[in-house]
Amino acid sequence: MKIWILSFIFIVFLNCNKEAAEAKSIPKDSIQLIENTKKDSIKTPENKPGIFTFTTELCNNTGYYDKTKYTKEELEGTYKLYFELNGLLLDSPHVFGLEALRETRRNKDQILQKLEKDFTEKKKLIENLKIVNIPYWQNMKRQKYQELLQYYERQKIQIMAYSDPSILLSTKTSQKCSRFVKALNSDDTQMVEVWRKLREEMSKRNGNPQEVMNEFENHLNSVDKKDYAIIDLIVFGWGNCVNNEIERPNYDEKMNDQFYALFIKMDSECDEP
């Protein structure tokens, strides 16, 4: 009996030594690798990319972005700057005929009030726009703000000038645009001379140049000649000239590339053009 008990104890002792030896034989690097693998396999919400959905002309887009670089609010602001604020910032009357001219003159005060209200809202929108902290986009925001200020001044002056062209004499105008200001505030001969030259320039850019000049001759011989001249010289002359000198962001391929570069990955579903 004693022999059997001693044999059993001896076998258990040998097995314990064997397990201890096997445990010692496992390299430390392997143990560390196992621990790291376990840690890496635990994905926290912070490691997952953020999701930002937006639309363009033909596409519904889902962008995946690094949440350690940008917030969703910053991307929303940048998207507004990139897509929604592209184009005309303020609404104002389109004066291409006598009826529109007369209506603008009649409702000048209301139009100016609406313009100022629209300007104040857009100014506040751009000022409070939170965008990504990247020099390119910060510069685009500054340019958009300057564009709004300049465009508002131009629209305000233009609306007042339909009733009183002399107001243009007190505005800062480049030499290129000043010829229209002088014509609008000169005698009939000089006004017609500049008006005719403007129409000739317009006809060269038109698919039917003769029609442009025929219309000019009809307006020239009309009892409303002065008003027709005011429309052309303010809208197509001074207005277009000053509008071309407004500093504004370039909505080009570079801006498109800069916006899409904010995302790690992009999924898009697009309609046929």
Short mmCIF file of C-alpha atoms in Angstrom, two decimals:
data_model
loop_
_atom_site.label_atom_id
_atom_site.label_comp_id
_atom_site.label_asym_id
_atom_site.label_seq_id
_atom_site.Cartn_x
_atom_site.Cartn_y
_atom_site.Cartn_z
CA MET A 1 0.00 0.00 0.00
CA LYS A 2 2.81 2.39 0.90
CA ILE A 3 4.52 1.52 -2.40
CA TRP A 4 1.35 2.41 -4.37
CA ILE A 5 0.95 5.78 -2.62
CA LEU A 6 4.60 6.71 -3.17
CA SER A 7 4.33 5.79 -6.87
CA PHE A 8 1.25 8.01 -7.28
CA ILE A 9 2.97 10.98 -5.61
CA PHE A 10 6.04 10.50 -7.81
CA ILE A 11 3.94 10.51 -11.03
CA VAL A 12 2.07 13.71 -9.99
CA PHE A 13 5.40 15.39 -9.20
CA LEU A 14 6.79 14.51 -12.63
CA ASN A 15 3.68 15.92 -14.40
CA CYS A 16 3.90 19.22 -12.48
CA ASN A 17 7.56 19.61 -13.40
CA LYS A 18 6.73 18.90 -17.04
CA GLU A 19 3.99 21.61 -17.17
CA ALA A 20 6.26 24.13 -15.49
CA ALA A 21 9.01 23.38 -18.00
CA GLU A 22 6.62 23.80 -20.94
CA ALA A 23 5.42 27.14 -19.58
CA LYS A 24 9.00 28.35 -19.24
CA SER A 25 9.73 27.27 -22.82
CA ILE A 26 7.14 29.74 -24.30
CA PRO A 27 9.08 32.84 -25.47
CA LYS A 28 8.20 36.17 -23.90
CA ASP A 29 7.74 37.68 -27.36
CA SER A 30 5.00 35.18 -28.11
CA ILE A 31 3.19 36.08 -24.90
CA GLN A 32 3.46 39.80 -25.74
CA LEU A 33 2.18 39.13 -29.29
CA ILE A 34 -0.87 37.35 -27.92
CA GLU A 35 -1.59 40.23 -25.55
CA ASN A 36 -1.18 42.84 -28.32
CA THR A 37 -3.43 40.86 -30.63
CA LYS A 38 -6.13 40.87 -27.98
CA LYS A 39 -5.78 44.61 -27.49
CA ASP A 40 -5.85 45.33 -31.24
CA SER A 41 -8.93 43.20 -31.68
CA ILE A 42 -10.87 45.52 -29.37
CA LYS A 43 -12.15 48.36 -31.61
CA THR A 44 -13.26 51.47 -29.80
CA PRO A 45 -15.75 53.98 -31.33
CA GLU A 46 -12.97 56.60 -31.43
CA ASN A 47 -11.07 54.52 -33.99
CA LYS A 48 -13.98 54.36 -36.42
CA PRO A 49 -14.08 57.03 -39.16
CA GLY A 50 -16.84 59.62 -39.10
CA ILE A 51 -19.51 59.60 -41.80
CA PHE A 52 -20.60 62.73 -43.69
CA THR A 53 -23.30 62.63 -46.35
CA PHE A 54 -23.80 65.38 -48.92
CA THR A 55 -25.19 65.95 -52.40
CA THR A 56 -23.68 67.53 -55.51
CA GLU A 57 -25.27 68.21 -58.91
CA LEU A 58 -25.75 64.58 -59.91
CA CYS A 59 -24.54 62.54 -56.94
CA ASN A 60 -25.45 61.46 -53.43
CA ASN A 61 -22.16 61.08 -51.57
CA THR A 62 -21.03 59.40 -48.37
CA GLY A 63 -17.60 60.49 -47.15
CA TYR A 64 -15.58 58.82 -44.40
CA TYR A 65 -13.31 61.18 -42.45
CA ASP A 66 -10.78 61.15 -39.62
CA LYS A 67 -12.59 62.41 -36.50
CA THR A 68 -9.27 63.38 -34.91
CA LYS A 69 -8.76 65.98 -37.68
CA TYR A 70 -12.20 67.48 -38.31
CA THR A 71 -15.64 67.64 -36.74
CA LYS A 72 -18.88 67.06 -38.56
CA GLU A 73 -19.81 70.72 -37.99
CA GLU A 74 -16.57 71.85 -39.67
CA LEU A 75 -17.27 69.62 -42.66
CA GLU A 76 -20.82 70.95 -42.91
CA GLY A 77 -19.48 74.52 -42.93
CA THR A 78 -16.86 73.68 -45.53
CA TYR A 79 -19.51 72.01 -47.69
CA LYS A 80 -21.66 75.16 -47.55
CA LEU A 81 -18.67 77.21 -48.67
CA TYR A 82 -17.78 74.71 -51.40
CA PHE A 83 -21.22 73.99 -52.83
CA GLU A 84 -24.15 75.92 -51.38
CA LEU A 85 -22.56 79.40 -51.45
CA ASN A 86 -21.34 79.00 -55.02
CA GLY A 87 -23.10 81.50 -57.29
CA LEU A 88 -25.09 84.66 -56.66
CA LEU A 89 -25.14 85.63 -53.01
CA LEU A 90 -27.90 88.26 -53.10
CA ASP A 91 -31.19 88.52 -54.93
CA SER A 92 -31.93 91.72 -56.80
CA PRO A 93 -34.11 92.80 -59.77
CA HIS A 94 -33.03 91.90 -63.30
CA VAL A 95 -33.55 95.06 -65.34
CA PHE A 96 -33.49 94.28 -69.05
CA GLY A 97 -36.56 96.20 -70.22
CA LEU A 98 -38.58 99.35 -69.67
CA GLU A 99 -41.22 97.73 -67.45
CA ALA A 100 -38.58 96.26 -65.13
CA LEU A 101 -36.82 99.64 -65.00
CA ARG A 102 -40.01 101.47 -64.05
CA GLU A 103 -40.93 98.87 -61.44
CA THR A 104 -37.46 99.09 -59.87
CA ARG A 105 -37.76 102.86 -59.70
CA ARG A 106 -41.21 102.65 -58.09
CA ASN A 107 -40.18 100.08 -55.50
CA LYS A 108 -36.63 101.30 -54.94
CA ASP A 109 -36.92 101.73 -51.17
CA GLN A 110 -38.50 98.30 -50.60
CA ILE A 111 -35.93 96.66 -52.88
CA LEU A 112 -33.06 98.29 -50.99
CA GLN A 113 -34.53 97.19 -47.64
CA LYS A 114 -34.85 93.61 -48.84
CA LEU A 115 -31.32 93.72 -50.24
CA GLU A 116 -29.93 94.96 -46.92
CA LYS A 117 -31.83 92.27 -44.99
CA ASP A 118 -30.52 89.57 -47.32
CA PHE A 119 -27.00 90.97 -47.03
CA THR A 120 -27.12 91.03 -43.21
CA GLU A 121 -28.25 87.39 -43.10
CA LYS A 122 -25.59 86.21 -45.56
CA LYS A 123 -22.89 88.22 -43.77
CA LYS A 124 -23.79 86.59 -40.45
CA LEU A 125 -23.88 83.16 -42.10
CA ILE A 126 -20.35 83.50 -43.48
CA GLU A 127 -18.96 85.07 -40.30
CA ASN A 128 -20.29 82.19 -38.17
CA LEU A 129 -19.35 79.48 -40.61
CA LYS A 130 -17.14 76.91 -38.89
CA ILE A 131 -14.87 75.27 -41.43
CA VAL A 132 -11.86 72.94 -41.34
CA ASN A 133 -8.68 74.56 -40.05
CA ILE A 134 -6.74 74.31 -43.30
CA PRO A 135 -5.11 77.43 -44.85
CA TYR A 136 -6.71 76.85 -48.27
CA TRP A 137 -10.25 76.77 -46.86
CA GLN A 138 -9.65 79.59 -44.38
CA ASN A 139 -8.52 81.74 -47.31
CA MET A 140 -11.61 80.73 -49.34
CA LYS A 141 -13.81 81.89 -46.47
CA ARG A 142 -12.07 85.28 -46.36
CA GLN A 143 -12.47 85.67 -50.13
CA LYS A 144 -16.15 84.76 -49.97
CA TYR A 145 -16.70 87.35 -47.28
CA GLN A 146 -14.97 90.04 -49.35
CA GLU A 147 -17.00 89.04 -52.39
CA LEU A 148 -20.21 89.50 -50.42
CA LEU A 149 -19.21 92.99 -49.22
CA GLN A 150 -18.23 94.14 -52.71
CA TYR A 151 -21.24 92.58 -54.42
CA TYR A 152 -23.64 94.19 -51.95
CA GLU A 153 -22.18 97.65 -52.55
CA ARG A 154 -22.36 97.14 -56.30
CA GLN A 155 -26.01 96.01 -56.20
CA LYS A 156 -27.05 98.84 -53.88
CA ILE A 157 -25.46 101.49 -56.09
CA GLN A 158 -26.90 99.95 -59.25
CA ILE A 159 -30.47 99.99 -57.90
CA MET A 160 -30.14 103.67 -56.92
CA ALA A 161 -28.47 104.56 -60.23
CA TYR A 162 -31.54 103.46 -62.22
CA SER A 163 -33.33 106.47 -60.73
CA ASP A 164 -30.32 108.78 -60.50
CA PRO A 165 -27.24 107.93 -62.61
CA SER A 166 -25.32 110.82 -61.04
CA ILE A 167 -24.82 108.67 -57.92
CA LEU A 168 -22.20 106.76 -59.91
CA LEU A 169 -19.99 109.87 -59.98
CA SER A 170 -19.26 109.51 -56.26
CA THR A 171 -18.28 105.82 -56.44
CA LYS A 172 -14.80 104.40 -56.80
CA THR A 173 -14.63 103.17 -60.36
CA SER A 174 -11.71 101.89 -62.38
CA GLN A 175 -10.68 103.75 -65.51
CA LYS A 176 -12.02 100.90 -67.61
CA CYS A 177 -15.51 101.26 -66.11
CA SER A 178 -15.55 105.05 -65.74
CA ARG A 179 -16.42 105.63 -69.41
CA PHE A 180 -19.94 104.38 -68.72
CA VAL A 181 -20.29 106.69 -65.71
CA LYS A 182 -19.24 109.68 -67.82
CA ALA A 183 -21.62 108.71 -70.62
CA LEU A 184 -24.57 108.43 -68.24
CA ASN A 185 -23.83 111.92 -66.91
CA SER A 186 -22.98 113.70 -70.14
CA ASP A 187 -24.84 115.31 -73.03
CA ASP A 188 -26.86 113.35 -75.54
CA THR A 189 -24.09 113.17 -78.14
CA GLN A 190 -21.46 111.61 -75.85
CA MET A 191 -24.01 109.27 -74.30
CA VAL A 192 -25.06 107.90 -77.71
CA GLU A 193 -21.44 107.55 -78.80
CA VAL A 194 -20.51 105.32 -75.83
CA TRP A 195 -23.85 103.51 -76.04
CA ARG A 196 -23.31 102.66 -79.72
CA LYS A 197 -19.78 101.42 -79.05
CA LEU A 198 -21.06 99.23 -76.23
CA ARG A 199 -23.66 97.69 -78.54
CA GLU A 200 -21.01 97.03 -81.18
CA GLU A 201 -18.92 95.21 -78.57
CA MET A 202 -21.97 93.20 -77.50
CA SER A 203 -22.80 92.27 -81.10
CA LYS A 204 -19.35 90.71 -81.59
CA ARG A 205 -20.07 88.28 -78.74
CA ASN A 206 -23.56 87.46 -79.98
CA GLY A 207 -24.65 84.71 -82.36
CA ASN A 208 -26.77 87.23 -84.26
CA PRO A 209 -24.80 90.49 -84.28
CA GLN A 210 -27.11 92.26 -86.72
CA GLU A 211 -30.10 91.76 -84.44
CA VAL A 212 -28.19 93.41 -81.58
CA MET A 213 -27.49 96.47 -83.71
CA ASN A 214 -31.02 96.58 -85.15
CA GLU A 215 -32.41 96.65 -81.63
CA PHE A 216 -30.03 99.49 -80.81
CA GLU A 217 -31.28 101.55 -83.77
CA ASN A 218 -34.89 100.97 -82.74
CA HIS A 219 -34.15 102.07 -79.17
CA LEU A 220 -32.17 105.05 -80.42
CA ASN A 221 -35.22 106.31 -82.35
CA SER A 222 -37.67 105.63 -79.54
CA VAL A 223 -39.26 108.29 -77.32
CA ASP A 224 -37.81 106.25 -74.44
CA LYS A 225 -34.26 106.54 -75.81
CA LYS A 226 -32.87 107.90 -72.56
CA ASP A 227 -34.23 105.00 -70.50
CA TYR A 228 -33.03 102.43 -73.01
CA ALA A 229 -29.58 104.01 -72.83
CA ILE A 230 -29.68 103.89 -69.00
CA ILE A 231 -30.53 100.17 -69.06
CA ASP A 232 -27.71 99.27 -71.45
CA LEU A 233 -25.06 101.53 -69.96
CA ILE A 234 -25.80 100.49 -66.37
CA VAL A 235 -26.54 96.77 -66.81
CA PHE A 236 -24.29 95.74 -69.71
CA GLY A 237 -21.78 98.55 -69.36
CA TRP A 238 -20.98 99.68 -65.82
CA GLY A 239 -22.61 96.68 -64.08
CA ASN A 240 -20.77 93.97 -66.01
CA CYS A 241 -17.51 95.91 -65.85
CA VAL A 242 -17.62 96.34 -62.07
CA ASN A 243 -18.83 92.78 -61.56
CA ASN A 244 -15.74 91.45 -63.34
CA GLU A 245 -13.54 93.37 -60.88
CA ILE A 246 -15.08 91.83 -57.75
CA GLU A 247 -12.62 89.59 -55.92
CA ARG A 248 -14.15 86.14 -55.50
CA PRO A 249 -13.02 82.54 -54.87
CA ASN A 250 -12.25 80.35 -57.84
CA TYR A 251 -14.74 77.50 -57.94
CA ASP A 252 -12.52 75.30 -60.04
CA GLU A 253 -11.05 71.80 -60.18
CA LYS A 254 -8.58 72.68 -57.44
CA MET A 255 -11.40 73.49 -54.99
CA ASN A 256 -13.12 70.25 -55.94
CA ASP A 257 -9.93 68.28 -55.27
CA GLN A 258 -9.33 70.10 -51.97
CA PHE A 259 -12.81 69.21 -50.75
CA TYR A 260 -12.63 65.52 -51.63
CA ALA A 261 -9.15 65.33 -50.08
CA LEU A 262 -10.78 65.87 -46.67
CA PHE A 263 -12.09 62.29 -46.77
CA ILE A 264 -10.41 58.92 -46.31
CA LYS A 265 -12.87 57.25 -48.65
CA MET A 266 -15.86 58.33 -50.73
CA ASP A 267 -18.91 56.37 -51.92
CA SER A 268 -21.07 58.06 -54.55
CA GLU A 269 -24.31 57.20 -56.30
CA CYS A 270 -24.76 59.34 -59.39
CA ASP A 271 -27.48 59.87 -61.99
CA GLU A 272 -26.72 60.02 -65.67
CA PRO A 273 -26.09 63.58 -66.86
#
